[in-house]
C-alpha cells in the first residue's frame, strides 16, 4: 500500500456511543453525520444496525442523507446481523460499507464466543462472503487483534481478503498495544499475508494506557496502515478511542515526517468537537490537545511576548486552522428571525422543521433579553438543547426560584409540567443545586442515581451561559442530560430534567456495547 492518502474513519456514532450515557437519538446522529460530512471524513460508522430498531433507523436515516462520505454499519459476523446492516444501508445516497467483526484472541474465542479457532475462521469467511454478495466495500475486523496469535491472525485475514474484504482493520480492543510493537505487528502481517496488497490496512485503537493516538500513528508510520479509526474528542468505550483531531493535526502539522494527506477540512474540527460534546454531555477537558479551551491559550508572559513577536515561537498550528473563531458578537436583542436563521446556516446548523426554528428563535430572544452579546457558541448550545427536546417531553420546567446565603439554608422551589399537568415542590439542600435537584426529585420520584454533575462556561466572562451535564443511572440505563442558561442553577435544573426525559423516553437510545 504505497498511497499517500490516509483514510479517516470516524466511529463517534458507533464506538463513541458506547461511552456511558452517550447514546444518541436518530435526530442527534443526523446532526453529527452532517457535521462529519462537512468536515470531509472519509467513512462515517453510523451505528450497529442489528443492535436495536432505533439504531437501525438511525443508520438508515444517515445513509439517506450523506453523499460525500461512505456510510458504514457494524455487524457481528453472522448472516442475520449482516443482513440487517445491508437493509439499513442499501438505500444510501452515497457509497456504503459493511463492517463485520469476530474475535480472534484465544481468550475471547474460548471464554466469550466458546468457539474453536477453526470455527472462528469458518465464520469469518462465511460472513465476508455474505456481505460481499450485497456490497462491494467490506471491512473485516479481528476483535482483540492485538492480543491474537499472529499465525492464526494471518490465516483468518488471508481468508477474509480472499473472500473479498477490501479493508482489514486491526483493533487494539483493550488498549494493550505499545507503539513500536504495534507498528511492527501491522508490518509483519502485511509482509506475511500473501494477498495483503489487495486490502487497505486499518487500525482501531483504544486509549486505556493513553497510547491510542501513538499506536495509530505507529501503525501508519511503521506498519504502512492507511486508515485510522477514530472519534471526535476521543470519545469511546472506557478511556475512549483514538482522537480524530489529534491524528489529523499530527499528520498535517508533521507532514514532513508522515508524508501523508487526509482530505479533512480542519476548520470544521472545533465545531464538530463542540457538537459532539453538547449532544453527548461529555465535556472536553480544558487542556485537551487541539480542541481544549486552553489549547491555544498562552498564560506565561514569556510565551505571550514570543507569540506577539512571532507566532511560530510557541505555536505549531493556528487556532483558526482548527476552527477556533475569536469570540465574535454575532447577534443581539434586535436581530430578526432571518438573521438568526442565516447565522445558523453559516454555522452549518440545519433544523428539521420550521417549528424547530421558531422554538429556537424564541429561546434566542429569551437569551438576548438576559445577555447583551450572543456568540456563535451560545447559538450552538441553544440549538443543541432545542434539538434534544422533542415535542412530547414528559417533564418540562415551568418556573423555579432558589435562595442561599451565608446564614440561610439553601432552598429551592420548582414548578414542573408532568405530561400536561403542573406540579409544585419545595426543598432544602446542602447547596442551591442540591436543593433544586431534591425539589425536582420530590415531584418526579425517579429514584435515579446521580453519577455526575459538571458545569462548563459556554463563552468567557461572568455573563456567559453555563452548560451543565447531569448523568443519571436507573435500572442499568445511564443517560446524560445537558442544560444551558445564564443562571447555572436554572441550567442545572434543565440538565436534570433533560436526563429525566431521556430515562422516560420511548425513543430508543441504545447502548450497543451490551451486544458485543
Ligand atoms: O474495539 C473493538 O474491537 C471494536 C471492533 C468491533 C472494531 O470496536
Ligand atoms: Zn472499539
Short mmCIF file of C-alpha atoms and ligand atoms in Angstrom, two decimals:
data_model
loop_
_atom_site.label_atom_id
_atom_site.label_comp_id
_atom_site.label_asym_id
_atom_site.label_seq_id
_atom_site.Cartn_x
_atom_site.Cartn_y
_atom_site.Cartn_z
CA UNK A 1 0.00 0.00 0.00
CA UNK A 2 2.08 2.91 -1.17
CA UNK A 3 -0.58 5.62 -1.36
CA UNK A 4 -0.04 8.93 0.40
CA UNK A 5 -3.64 9.22 1.37
CA UNK A 6 -4.68 8.46 4.93
CA UNK A 7 -8.34 7.46 5.23
CA UNK A 8 -10.14 8.90 8.24
CA UNK A 9 -12.83 6.55 9.52
CA UNK A 10 -14.99 8.14 12.20
CA UNK A 11 -16.73 5.89 14.71
CA UNK A 12 -18.08 8.57 17.08
CA UNK A 13 -21.62 7.36 16.46
CA UNK A 14 -20.79 3.69 16.99
CA UNK A 15 -17.85 3.13 19.34
CA UNK A 16 -18.18 6.67 20.76
CA UNK A 17 -21.78 5.95 21.54
CA UNK A 18 -20.64 3.12 23.77
CA UNK A 19 -19.43 5.61 26.42
CA UNK A 20 -21.71 5.69 29.49
CA UNK A 21 -24.75 7.84 28.74
CA UNK A 22 -23.52 8.93 25.30
CA UNK A 23 -26.25 7.18 23.37
CA UNK A 24 -27.79 9.33 20.67
CA UNK A 25 -31.19 9.60 19.03
CA UNK A 26 -31.72 9.48 15.28
CA UNK A 27 -32.02 13.28 15.12
CA UNK A 28 -28.77 13.69 17.07
CA UNK A 29 -26.99 11.21 14.80
CA UNK A 30 -28.18 13.10 11.75
CA UNK A 31 -26.76 16.36 13.11
CA UNK A 32 -23.41 14.75 13.87
CA UNK A 33 -23.32 12.96 10.50
CA UNK A 34 -23.88 16.22 8.62
CA UNK A 35 -21.04 17.83 10.55
CA UNK A 36 -18.73 14.86 9.84
CA UNK A 37 -19.56 15.12 6.14
CA UNK A 38 -18.86 18.86 6.27
CA UNK A 39 -15.50 18.03 7.87
CA UNK A 40 -14.90 15.64 4.92
CA UNK A 41 -14.44 12.48 6.93
CA UNK A 42 -13.94 9.55 4.50
CA UNK A 43 -16.03 6.96 6.33
CA UNK A 44 -18.77 7.52 8.91
CA UNK A 45 -19.62 4.47 11.03
CA UNK A 46 -23.19 5.47 11.86
CA UNK A 47 -24.09 2.65 14.23
CA UNK A 48 -24.75 -1.02 14.78
CA UNK A 49 -28.00 -1.73 12.88
CA UNK A 50 -28.75 -5.12 14.43
CA UNK A 51 -28.43 -3.79 17.97
CA UNK A 52 -31.90 -2.19 18.04
CA UNK A 53 -34.66 -0.88 15.81
CA UNK A 54 -33.70 2.63 16.89
CA UNK A 55 -30.12 2.20 15.73
CA UNK A 56 -31.27 0.52 12.50
CA UNK A 57 -33.44 3.56 11.74
CA UNK A 58 -30.65 5.96 12.68
CA UNK A 59 -28.17 4.26 10.32
CA UNK A 60 -30.78 4.20 7.57
CA UNK A 61 -31.54 7.89 8.08
CA UNK A 62 -27.84 8.85 7.99
CA UNK A 63 -27.28 6.77 4.83
CA UNK A 64 -30.30 8.50 3.32
CA UNK A 65 -28.79 11.98 3.52
CA UNK A 66 -25.00 11.66 3.36
CA UNK A 67 -23.49 11.77 -0.14
CA UNK A 68 -19.86 12.71 0.20
CA UNK A 69 -18.67 10.27 2.90
CA UNK A 70 -19.04 6.48 2.87
CA UNK A 71 -21.63 5.42 5.46
CA UNK A 72 -20.82 2.24 7.32
CA UNK A 73 -22.66 -0.08 9.72
CA UNK A 74 -21.06 -2.51 12.17
CA UNK A 75 -22.31 -6.12 12.13
CA UNK A 76 -21.27 -9.20 14.07
CA UNK A 77 -20.03 -11.99 11.84
CA UNK A 78 -23.34 -13.73 11.20
CA UNK A 79 -25.82 -13.57 8.32
CA UNK A 80 -28.64 -12.11 10.38
CA UNK A 81 -26.61 -9.13 11.64
CA UNK A 82 -25.08 -8.54 8.24
CA UNK A 83 -28.48 -8.65 6.53
CA UNK A 84 -29.71 -6.01 9.00
CA UNK A 85 -26.72 -3.88 8.07
CA UNK A 86 -27.40 -4.35 4.36
CA UNK A 87 -31.08 -3.44 4.83
CA UNK A 88 -30.16 -0.28 6.72
CA UNK A 89 -27.63 0.83 4.14
CA UNK A 90 -28.78 -0.35 0.73
CA UNK A 91 -30.86 2.79 0.06
CA UNK A 92 -27.83 5.00 0.70
CA UNK A 93 -27.49 8.27 -1.23
CA UNK A 94 -23.74 7.78 -1.50
CA UNK A 95 -21.21 4.95 -1.05
CA UNK A 96 -21.74 2.49 1.81
CA UNK A 97 -19.75 -0.16 3.63
CA UNK A 98 -20.43 -3.25 5.72
CA UNK A 99 -18.02 -3.69 8.65
CA UNK A 100 -18.09 -7.16 10.14
CA UNK A 101 -16.05 -8.47 13.05
CA UNK A 102 -15.35 -11.57 15.12
CA UNK A 103 -12.90 -12.06 17.99
CA UNK A 104 -9.66 -13.92 17.22
CA UNK A 105 -7.72 -13.92 20.51
CA UNK A 106 -7.55 -17.25 22.35
CA UNK A 107 -9.12 -15.61 25.39
CA UNK A 108 -12.13 -14.20 23.52
CA UNK A 109 -12.65 -17.31 21.38
CA UNK A 110 -12.61 -19.65 24.36
CA UNK A 111 -14.31 -17.59 27.09
CA UNK A 112 -16.62 -15.26 25.18
CA UNK A 113 -17.50 -16.94 21.91
CA UNK A 114 -16.97 -20.53 23.10
CA UNK A 115 -15.79 -21.37 19.62
CA UNK A 116 -12.72 -23.17 18.37
CA UNK A 117 -10.25 -21.29 16.17
CA UNK A 118 -11.38 -23.36 13.16
CA UNK A 119 -14.99 -22.36 13.76
CA UNK A 120 -13.99 -18.71 14.01
CA UNK A 121 -12.02 -18.96 10.77
CA UNK A 122 -15.01 -20.50 9.01
CA UNK A 123 -17.40 -17.91 10.42
CA UNK A 124 -15.15 -15.08 9.29
CA UNK A 125 -15.07 -16.47 5.74
CA UNK A 126 -18.82 -17.02 5.53
CA UNK A 127 -19.56 -13.55 6.86
CA UNK A 128 -17.30 -11.70 4.47
CA UNK A 129 -18.74 -13.80 1.61
CA UNK A 130 -22.28 -12.94 2.65
CA UNK A 131 -21.54 -9.23 2.94
CA UNK A 132 -19.62 -9.15 -0.34
CA UNK A 133 -22.62 -10.54 -2.22
CA UNK A 134 -24.53 -7.37 -1.41
CA UNK A 135 -21.84 -4.73 -1.06
CA UNK A 136 -18.51 -4.24 -2.83
CA UNK A 137 -17.00 -2.38 0.13
CA UNK A 138 -16.46 -4.81 3.02
CA UNK A 139 -14.32 -4.25 6.10
CA UNK A 140 -13.28 -7.11 8.36
CA UNK A 141 -12.00 -6.74 11.93
CA UNK A 142 -10.49 -9.49 14.10
CA UNK A 143 -11.63 -8.25 17.51
CA UNK A 144 -8.86 -8.21 20.16
CA UNK A 145 -6.48 -8.45 17.21
CA UNK A 146 -3.51 -7.03 19.10
CA UNK A 147 -3.69 -9.95 21.58
CA UNK A 148 -4.30 -12.63 18.95
CA UNK A 149 -1.83 -15.30 17.90
CA UNK A 150 -0.06 -13.84 14.81
CA UNK A 151 -0.08 -17.11 12.84
CA UNK A 152 -3.79 -17.64 13.40
CA UNK A 153 -4.45 -14.00 12.59
CA UNK A 154 -2.60 -14.43 9.28
CA UNK A 155 -4.85 -17.37 8.34
CA UNK A 156 -8.05 -15.51 9.20
CA UNK A 157 -7.04 -12.30 7.44
CA UNK A 158 -5.80 -14.05 4.31
CA UNK A 159 -9.13 -15.88 4.12
CA UNK A 160 -11.10 -12.67 4.66
CA UNK A 161 -9.22 -10.96 1.83
CA UNK A 162 -9.77 -14.00 -0.39
CA UNK A 163 -13.50 -13.70 0.24
CA UNK A 164 -13.39 -10.07 -0.86
CA UNK A 165 -12.70 -7.91 2.22
CA UNK A 166 -11.41 -4.59 0.90
CA UNK A 167 -10.32 -3.19 4.29
CA UNK A 168 -8.62 -5.15 7.06
CA UNK A 169 -8.87 -3.37 10.39
CA UNK A 170 -6.76 -4.45 13.37
CA UNK A 171 -8.40 -3.46 16.65
CA UNK A 172 -6.47 -2.93 19.85
CA UNK A 173 -9.73 -3.62 21.63
CA UNK A 174 -8.49 -3.25 25.19
CA UNK A 175 -5.79 -0.63 24.63
CA UNK A 176 -2.96 -3.09 25.35
CA UNK A 177 -0.62 -2.25 22.49
CA UNK A 178 2.52 -0.12 22.64
CA UNK A 179 3.54 1.92 19.60
CA UNK A 180 6.69 0.24 18.18
CA UNK A 181 5.41 -3.25 18.79
CA UNK A 182 2.00 -2.46 17.29
CA UNK A 183 3.55 -0.78 14.24
CA UNK A 184 5.76 -3.82 13.68
CA UNK A 185 2.83 -6.17 14.14
CA UNK A 186 0.97 -4.46 11.29
CA UNK A 187 4.09 -4.51 9.12
CA UNK A 188 4.63 -8.23 9.76
CA UNK A 189 1.02 -9.10 8.98
CA UNK A 190 1.27 -7.20 5.71
CA UNK A 191 4.56 -8.95 4.88
CA UNK A 192 3.41 -12.45 5.77
CA UNK A 193 -0.07 -12.46 4.23
CA UNK A 194 0.34 -13.22 0.52
CA UNK A 195 -2.74 -11.25 -0.65
CA UNK A 196 -2.25 -8.35 1.80
CA UNK A 197 -1.84 -5.85 -1.04
CA UNK A 198 -5.48 -6.45 -2.07
CA UNK A 199 -6.78 -4.62 1.01
CA UNK A 200 -6.39 -1.28 2.73
CA UNK A 201 -4.91 -1.77 6.21
CA UNK A 202 -6.57 -0.01 9.07
CA UNK A 203 -6.22 0.27 12.85
CA UNK A 204 -8.70 0.86 15.64
CA UNK A 205 -7.06 1.69 18.96
CA UNK A 206 -8.45 2.18 22.44
CA UNK A 207 -6.91 4.55 24.92
CA UNK A 208 -6.70 2.51 28.14
CA UNK A 209 -3.00 3.30 28.54
CA UNK A 210 -3.25 6.72 26.90
CA UNK A 211 -1.50 5.46 23.75
CA UNK A 212 -4.32 5.20 21.20
CA UNK A 213 -3.07 8.08 19.06
CA UNK A 214 0.58 7.00 19.35
CA UNK A 215 -0.32 3.41 18.45
CA UNK A 216 -2.39 4.51 15.45
CA UNK A 217 0.40 6.74 14.17
CA UNK A 218 2.99 3.99 14.66
CA UNK A 219 0.77 1.62 12.67
CA UNK A 220 0.75 4.17 9.88
CA UNK A 221 4.41 5.08 10.00
CA UNK A 222 5.99 1.69 10.74
CA UNK A 223 3.28 -0.70 9.62
CA UNK A 224 2.01 1.04 6.48
CA UNK A 225 -1.63 1.26 7.63
CA UNK A 226 -3.63 3.74 5.56
CA UNK A 227 -6.86 4.02 7.51
CA UNK A 228 -7.24 5.19 11.11
CA UNK A 229 -10.46 4.62 13.02
CA UNK A 230 -11.09 7.42 15.46
CA UNK A 231 -13.70 9.52 17.25
CA UNK A 232 -14.31 13.20 17.81
CA UNK A 233 -12.88 14.22 21.22
CA UNK A 234 -11.56 10.64 21.57
CA UNK A 235 -15.00 9.58 22.82
CA UNK A 236 -15.44 5.84 23.27
CA UNK A 237 -15.60 2.78 25.49
CA UNK A 238 -13.80 3.18 28.84
CA UNK A 239 -10.87 5.57 28.28
CA UNK A 240 -12.02 6.20 24.71
CA UNK A 241 -10.72 5.75 21.19
CA UNK A 242 -8.07 7.42 19.09
CA UNK A 243 -8.91 11.09 18.93
CA UNK A 244 -9.73 12.29 15.40
CA UNK A 245 -8.50 15.83 15.93
CA UNK A 246 -5.14 14.65 17.28
CA UNK A 247 -4.30 12.24 14.45
CA UNK A 248 -5.48 14.64 11.77
CA UNK A 249 -3.49 17.56 13.15
CA UNK A 250 -0.43 15.39 13.85
CA UNK A 251 -0.32 14.18 10.27
CA UNK A 252 -0.93 17.66 8.92
CA UNK A 253 1.46 19.53 11.21
CA UNK A 254 4.21 16.91 10.75
CA UNK A 255 3.71 16.28 7.07
CA UNK A 256 7.50 16.43 6.76
CA UNK A 257 7.62 13.22 8.81
CA UNK A 258 4.44 11.31 7.92
CA UNK A 259 4.34 12.34 4.24
CA UNK A 260 0.60 11.71 4.18
CA UNK A 261 -2.52 13.71 3.39
CA UNK A 262 -6.04 13.50 4.67
CA UNK A 263 -8.93 15.25 2.99
CA UNK A 264 -10.24 16.68 6.27
CA UNK A 265 -11.34 20.31 6.37
CA UNK A 266 -9.59 21.07 9.64
CA UNK A 267 -11.56 24.28 10.22
CA UNK A 268 -14.55 22.05 10.98
CA UNK A 269 -12.77 20.28 13.85
CA UNK A 270 -13.73 22.61 16.71
CA UNK A 271 -17.38 22.89 15.58
CA UNK A 272 -17.51 19.07 15.44
CA UNK A 273 -15.95 18.81 18.89
CA UNK A 274 -18.50 21.24 20.35
CA UNK A 275 -21.42 19.50 18.71
CA UNK A 276 -20.41 16.06 19.97
CA UNK A 277 -19.75 17.39 23.45
CA UNK A 278 -23.12 19.18 23.61
CA UNK A 279 -25.06 16.20 22.32
CA UNK A 280 -23.39 13.57 24.46
CA UNK A 281 -22.81 15.65 27.59
CA UNK A 282 -19.11 14.68 27.57
CA UNK A 283 -17.27 17.89 28.39
CA UNK A 284 -13.88 18.41 26.75
CA UNK A 285 -11.10 18.86 29.29
CA UNK A 286 -9.53 22.37 29.02
CA UNK A 287 -6.02 21.06 28.35
CA UNK A 288 -7.13 18.57 25.68
CA UNK A 289 -4.91 18.85 22.59
CA UNK A 290 -6.39 20.80 19.67
CA UNK A 291 -9.97 21.18 20.96
CA UNK A 292 -9.47 22.02 24.67
CA UNK A 293 -10.30 25.59 25.72
CA UNK A 294 -6.63 26.16 26.68
CA UNK A 295 -5.10 24.52 23.61
CA UNK A 296 -4.13 27.92 22.20
CA UNK A 297 -4.06 29.99 25.40
CA UNK A 298 -0.64 31.32 26.39
CA UNK A 299 -0.56 32.18 30.05
CA UNK A 300 3.07 32.93 30.80
CA UNK A 301 4.46 36.36 30.00
CA UNK A 302 7.44 34.91 28.11
CA UNK A 303 5.16 32.88 25.84
CA UNK A 304 2.75 35.76 25.27
CA UNK A 305 5.61 38.03 24.36
CA UNK A 306 7.07 35.43 21.99
CA UNK A 307 3.76 34.81 20.22
CA UNK A 308 3.22 38.51 19.75
CA UNK A 309 6.66 38.86 18.15
CA UNK A 310 6.41 35.73 16.01
CA UNK A 311 3.53 33.30 16.38
CA UNK A 312 5.71 30.29 15.46
CA UNK A 313 7.83 30.75 18.61
CA UNK A 314 5.26 28.89 20.69
CA UNK A 315 2.57 27.73 18.24
CA UNK A 316 2.88 24.81 15.81
CA UNK A 317 -0.58 25.33 14.31
CA UNK A 318 -3.03 28.21 14.39
CA UNK A 319 -6.26 28.31 16.30
CA UNK A 320 -8.04 29.34 13.07
CA UNK A 321 -6.69 26.22 11.29
CA UNK A 322 -8.76 24.00 13.55
CA UNK A 323 -11.82 26.21 13.62
CA UNK A 324 -11.43 28.32 16.73
CA UNK A 325 -13.07 31.61 15.90
CA UNK A 326 -12.34 34.61 18.11
CA UNK A 327 -15.48 35.06 20.23
CA UNK A 328 -17.43 37.25 17.86
CA UNK A 329 -20.62 39.02 18.78
CA UNK A 330 -22.92 37.68 16.12
CA UNK A 331 -26.41 38.65 17.12
CA UNK A 332 -28.21 40.78 19.66
CA UNK A 333 -31.61 41.64 21.03
CA UNK A 334 -32.74 43.40 17.86
CA UNK A 335 -31.70 40.68 15.41
CA UNK A 336 -34.59 39.23 13.47
CA UNK A 337 -35.58 35.71 12.52
CA UNK A 338 -33.93 35.94 9.11
CA UNK A 339 -30.56 36.98 10.56
CA UNK A 340 -30.88 34.22 13.16
CA UNK A 341 -31.61 31.57 10.53
CA UNK A 342 -28.82 32.87 8.29
CA UNK A 343 -26.27 32.64 11.13
CA UNK A 344 -27.35 29.07 11.89
CA UNK A 345 -26.87 28.25 8.21
CA UNK A 346 -23.38 29.76 8.26
CA UNK A 347 -22.61 27.59 11.29
CA UNK A 348 -23.79 24.56 9.31
CA UNK A 349 -26.78 24.01 11.59
CA UNK A 350 -29.92 22.74 9.90
CA UNK A 351 -33.04 22.08 11.91
CA UNK A 352 -35.55 19.53 10.78
CA UNK A 353 -38.67 21.66 10.52
CA UNK A 354 -39.94 25.24 10.71
CA UNK A 355 -41.38 24.65 14.15
CA UNK A 356 -37.90 23.84 15.48
CA UNK A 357 -36.62 27.14 14.01
CA UNK A 358 -39.49 29.01 15.64
CA UNK A 359 -38.80 27.46 19.03
CA UNK A 360 -35.06 28.04 18.73
CA UNK A 361 -35.70 31.67 17.73
CA UNK A 362 -37.94 32.14 20.77
CA UNK A 363 -35.19 30.73 23.01
CA UNK A 364 -32.72 33.06 21.33
CA UNK A 365 -34.97 36.05 22.10
CA UNK A 366 -35.26 34.93 25.73
CA UNK A 367 -31.48 34.60 25.93
CA UNK A 368 -30.94 38.01 24.28
CA UNK A 369 -33.10 39.55 26.99
CA UNK A 370 -30.68 38.25 29.61
CA UNK A 371 -27.41 38.54 27.71
CA UNK A 372 -26.47 41.53 25.56
CA UNK A 373 -23.96 39.77 23.33
CA UNK A 374 -24.77 36.46 21.70
CA UNK A 375 -21.80 34.46 20.38
CA UNK A 376 -21.68 31.52 17.99
CA UNK A 377 -21.08 29.23 20.95
CA UNK A 378 -24.32 30.48 22.55
CA UNK A 379 -26.24 29.67 19.40
CA UNK A 380 -24.75 26.20 19.23
CA UNK A 381 -25.66 25.48 22.87
CA UNK A 382 -29.14 26.83 22.34
CA UNK A 383 -29.77 24.77 19.23
CA UNK A 384 -28.37 21.63 20.80
CA UNK A 385 -30.92 21.99 23.54
CA UNK A 386 -33.69 22.63 21.04
CA UNK A 387 -32.76 19.57 19.00
CA UNK A 388 -32.57 17.47 22.15
CA UNK A 389 -36.07 18.45 23.20
CA UNK A 390 -38.85 16.61 21.44
CA UNK A 391 -42.40 17.92 21.46
CA UNK A 392 -43.60 15.04 23.62
CA UNK A 393 -41.16 15.53 26.51
CA UNK A 394 -42.63 14.06 29.66
CA UNK A 395 -41.16 16.66 32.04
CA UNK A 396 -40.54 20.35 31.49
CA UNK A 397 -39.54 23.24 33.71
CA UNK A 398 -42.27 25.87 34.10
CA UNK A 399 -40.56 28.08 36.68
CA UNK A 400 -38.18 27.92 39.59
CA UNK A 401 -36.65 30.02 42.30
CA UNK A 402 -34.00 29.38 44.89
CA UNK A 403 -32.20 31.13 47.70
CA UNK A 404 -28.95 30.66 49.58
CA UNK A 405 -26.54 32.72 51.61
CA UNK A 406 -24.06 32.57 54.46
CA UNK A 407 -26.85 32.48 57.09
CA UNK A 408 -29.52 30.75 55.08
CA UNK A 409 -30.04 27.01 54.47
CA UNK A 410 -30.20 26.74 50.64
CA UNK A 411 -33.76 26.17 49.43
CA UNK A 412 -35.47 25.83 46.06
CA UNK A 413 -39.00 25.83 44.68
CA UNK A 414 -39.88 24.37 41.29
CA UNK A 415 -42.95 24.15 39.11
CA UNK A 416 -42.75 21.28 36.64
CA UNK A 417 -45.06 20.23 33.87
CA UNK A 418 -45.64 16.50 34.01
CA UNK A 419 -47.14 15.43 30.72
CA UNK A 420 -49.58 18.37 30.71
CA UNK A 421 -50.17 18.75 34.46
CA UNK A 422 -48.37 21.35 36.57
CA UNK A 423 -46.81 20.20 39.82
CA UNK A 424 -45.05 22.25 42.51
CA UNK A 425 -42.50 21.36 45.08
CA UNK A 426 -40.02 22.91 47.52
CA UNK A 427 -36.94 21.54 49.16
CA UNK A 428 -33.86 22.39 51.19
CA UNK A 429 -30.40 21.11 50.40
CA UNK A 430 -26.68 21.37 51.02
CA UNK A 431 -26.40 23.97 48.27
CA UNK A 432 -28.74 25.61 45.75
CA UNK A 433 -28.12 22.90 43.14
CA UNK A 434 -28.72 20.14 45.68
CA UNK A 435 -31.93 21.85 46.87
CA UNK A 436 -33.12 22.23 43.26
CA UNK A 437 -32.45 18.58 42.40
CA UNK A 438 -34.22 17.48 45.59
CA UNK A 439 -37.23 19.64 44.73
CA UNK A 440 -37.38 18.15 41.22
CA UNK A 441 -36.96 14.63 42.59
CA UNK A 442 -39.74 15.10 45.11
CA UNK A 443 -42.09 15.63 42.14
CA UNK A 444 -40.52 13.24 39.65
CA UNK A 445 -39.76 10.43 42.11
CA UNK A 446 -37.45 8.83 39.54
CA UNK A 447 -35.24 7.19 42.14
CA UNK A 448 -32.37 7.65 39.69
CA UNK A 449 -28.82 7.80 40.99
CA UNK A 450 -26.83 10.95 40.21
CA UNK A 451 -23.50 9.79 38.77
CA UNK A 452 -22.03 13.04 37.53
CA UNK A 453 -22.62 16.76 37.71
CA UNK A 454 -20.41 19.18 35.80
CA UNK A 455 -20.55 22.83 34.78
CA UNK A 456 -18.78 24.40 31.85
CA UNK A 457 -18.83 28.03 30.68
CA UNK A 458 -20.01 28.30 27.05
CA UNK A 459 -18.09 31.54 26.41
CA UNK A 460 -15.84 33.74 28.53
CA UNK A 461 -16.85 36.14 31.30
CA UNK A 462 -19.38 36.02 34.11
CA UNK A 463 -22.20 36.79 31.69
CA UNK A 464 -21.55 33.53 29.89
CA UNK A 465 -24.11 30.76 29.75
CA UNK A 466 -23.27 27.85 31.99
CA UNK A 467 -23.60 24.46 30.33
CA UNK A 468 -24.38 21.73 32.82
CA UNK A 469 -24.16 17.96 32.35
CA UNK A 470 -26.07 15.63 34.65
CA UNK A 471 -25.56 11.87 34.40
CA UNK A 472 -28.27 9.68 35.90
CA UNK A 473 -28.45 5.90 36.26
CA UNK A 474 -31.53 3.81 36.74
CA UNK A 475 -32.24 0.12 36.17
CA UNK A 476 -28.99 -0.43 34.29
CA UNK A 477 -29.52 2.55 31.98
CA UNK A 478 -27.22 5.54 32.06
CA UNK A 479 -28.19 8.85 30.47
CA UNK A 480 -26.62 12.30 30.20
CA UNK A 481 -28.77 15.43 30.28
CA UNK A 482 -27.43 18.80 29.18
CA UNK A 483 -28.85 22.25 30.02
CA UNK A 484 -27.60 25.75 29.31
CA UNK A 485 -28.62 29.08 30.81
CA UNK A 486 -27.06 32.32 32.02
CA UNK A 487 -28.13 31.19 35.51
CA UNK A 488 -26.25 27.98 36.36
CA UNK A 489 -28.90 26.82 38.83
CA UNK A 490 -31.52 27.07 36.08
CA UNK A 491 -29.07 25.31 33.71
CA UNK A 492 -28.67 22.59 36.34
CA UNK A 493 -32.44 22.14 36.63
CA UNK A 494 -32.74 21.95 32.84
CA UNK A 495 -29.95 19.36 32.66
CA UNK A 496 -31.57 17.25 35.40
CA UNK A 497 -34.94 17.41 33.63
CA UNK A 498 -33.36 16.58 30.28
CA UNK A 499 -31.81 13.47 31.86
CA UNK A 500 -35.17 12.51 33.39
CA UNK A 501 -36.77 12.85 29.96
CA UNK A 502 -34.15 10.59 28.45
CA UNK A 503 -34.89 8.00 31.12
CA UNK A 504 -38.62 8.33 30.41
CA UNK A 505 -38.24 8.49 26.63
CA UNK A 506 -39.70 5.82 24.42
CA UNK A 507 -37.35 6.96 21.67
CA UNK A 508 -34.91 4.15 21.51
CA UNK A 509 -31.48 5.09 22.76
CA UNK A 510 -29.44 2.01 22.81
CA UNK A 511 -26.02 1.41 24.06
CA UNK A 512 -24.74 -1.17 21.57
CA UNK A 513 -21.97 -2.14 23.97
CA UNK A 514 -24.29 -4.70 25.51
CA UNK A 515 -24.43 -6.56 22.23
CA UNK A 516 -20.70 -7.02 21.69
O1 LIG B 1 -12.64 -2.26 19.84
C1 LIG B 1 -13.02 -3.10 19.00
O2 LIG B 1 -12.51 -4.22 18.89
C2 LIG B 1 -14.11 -2.72 18.13
C3 LIG B 1 -14.35 -3.59 16.94
C4 LIG B 1 -15.76 -4.00 16.87
C5 LIG B 1 -13.88 -2.91 15.69
O3 LIG B 1 -14.75 -1.70 18.34
ZN1 LIG B 2 -13.62 -0.33 19.68
#
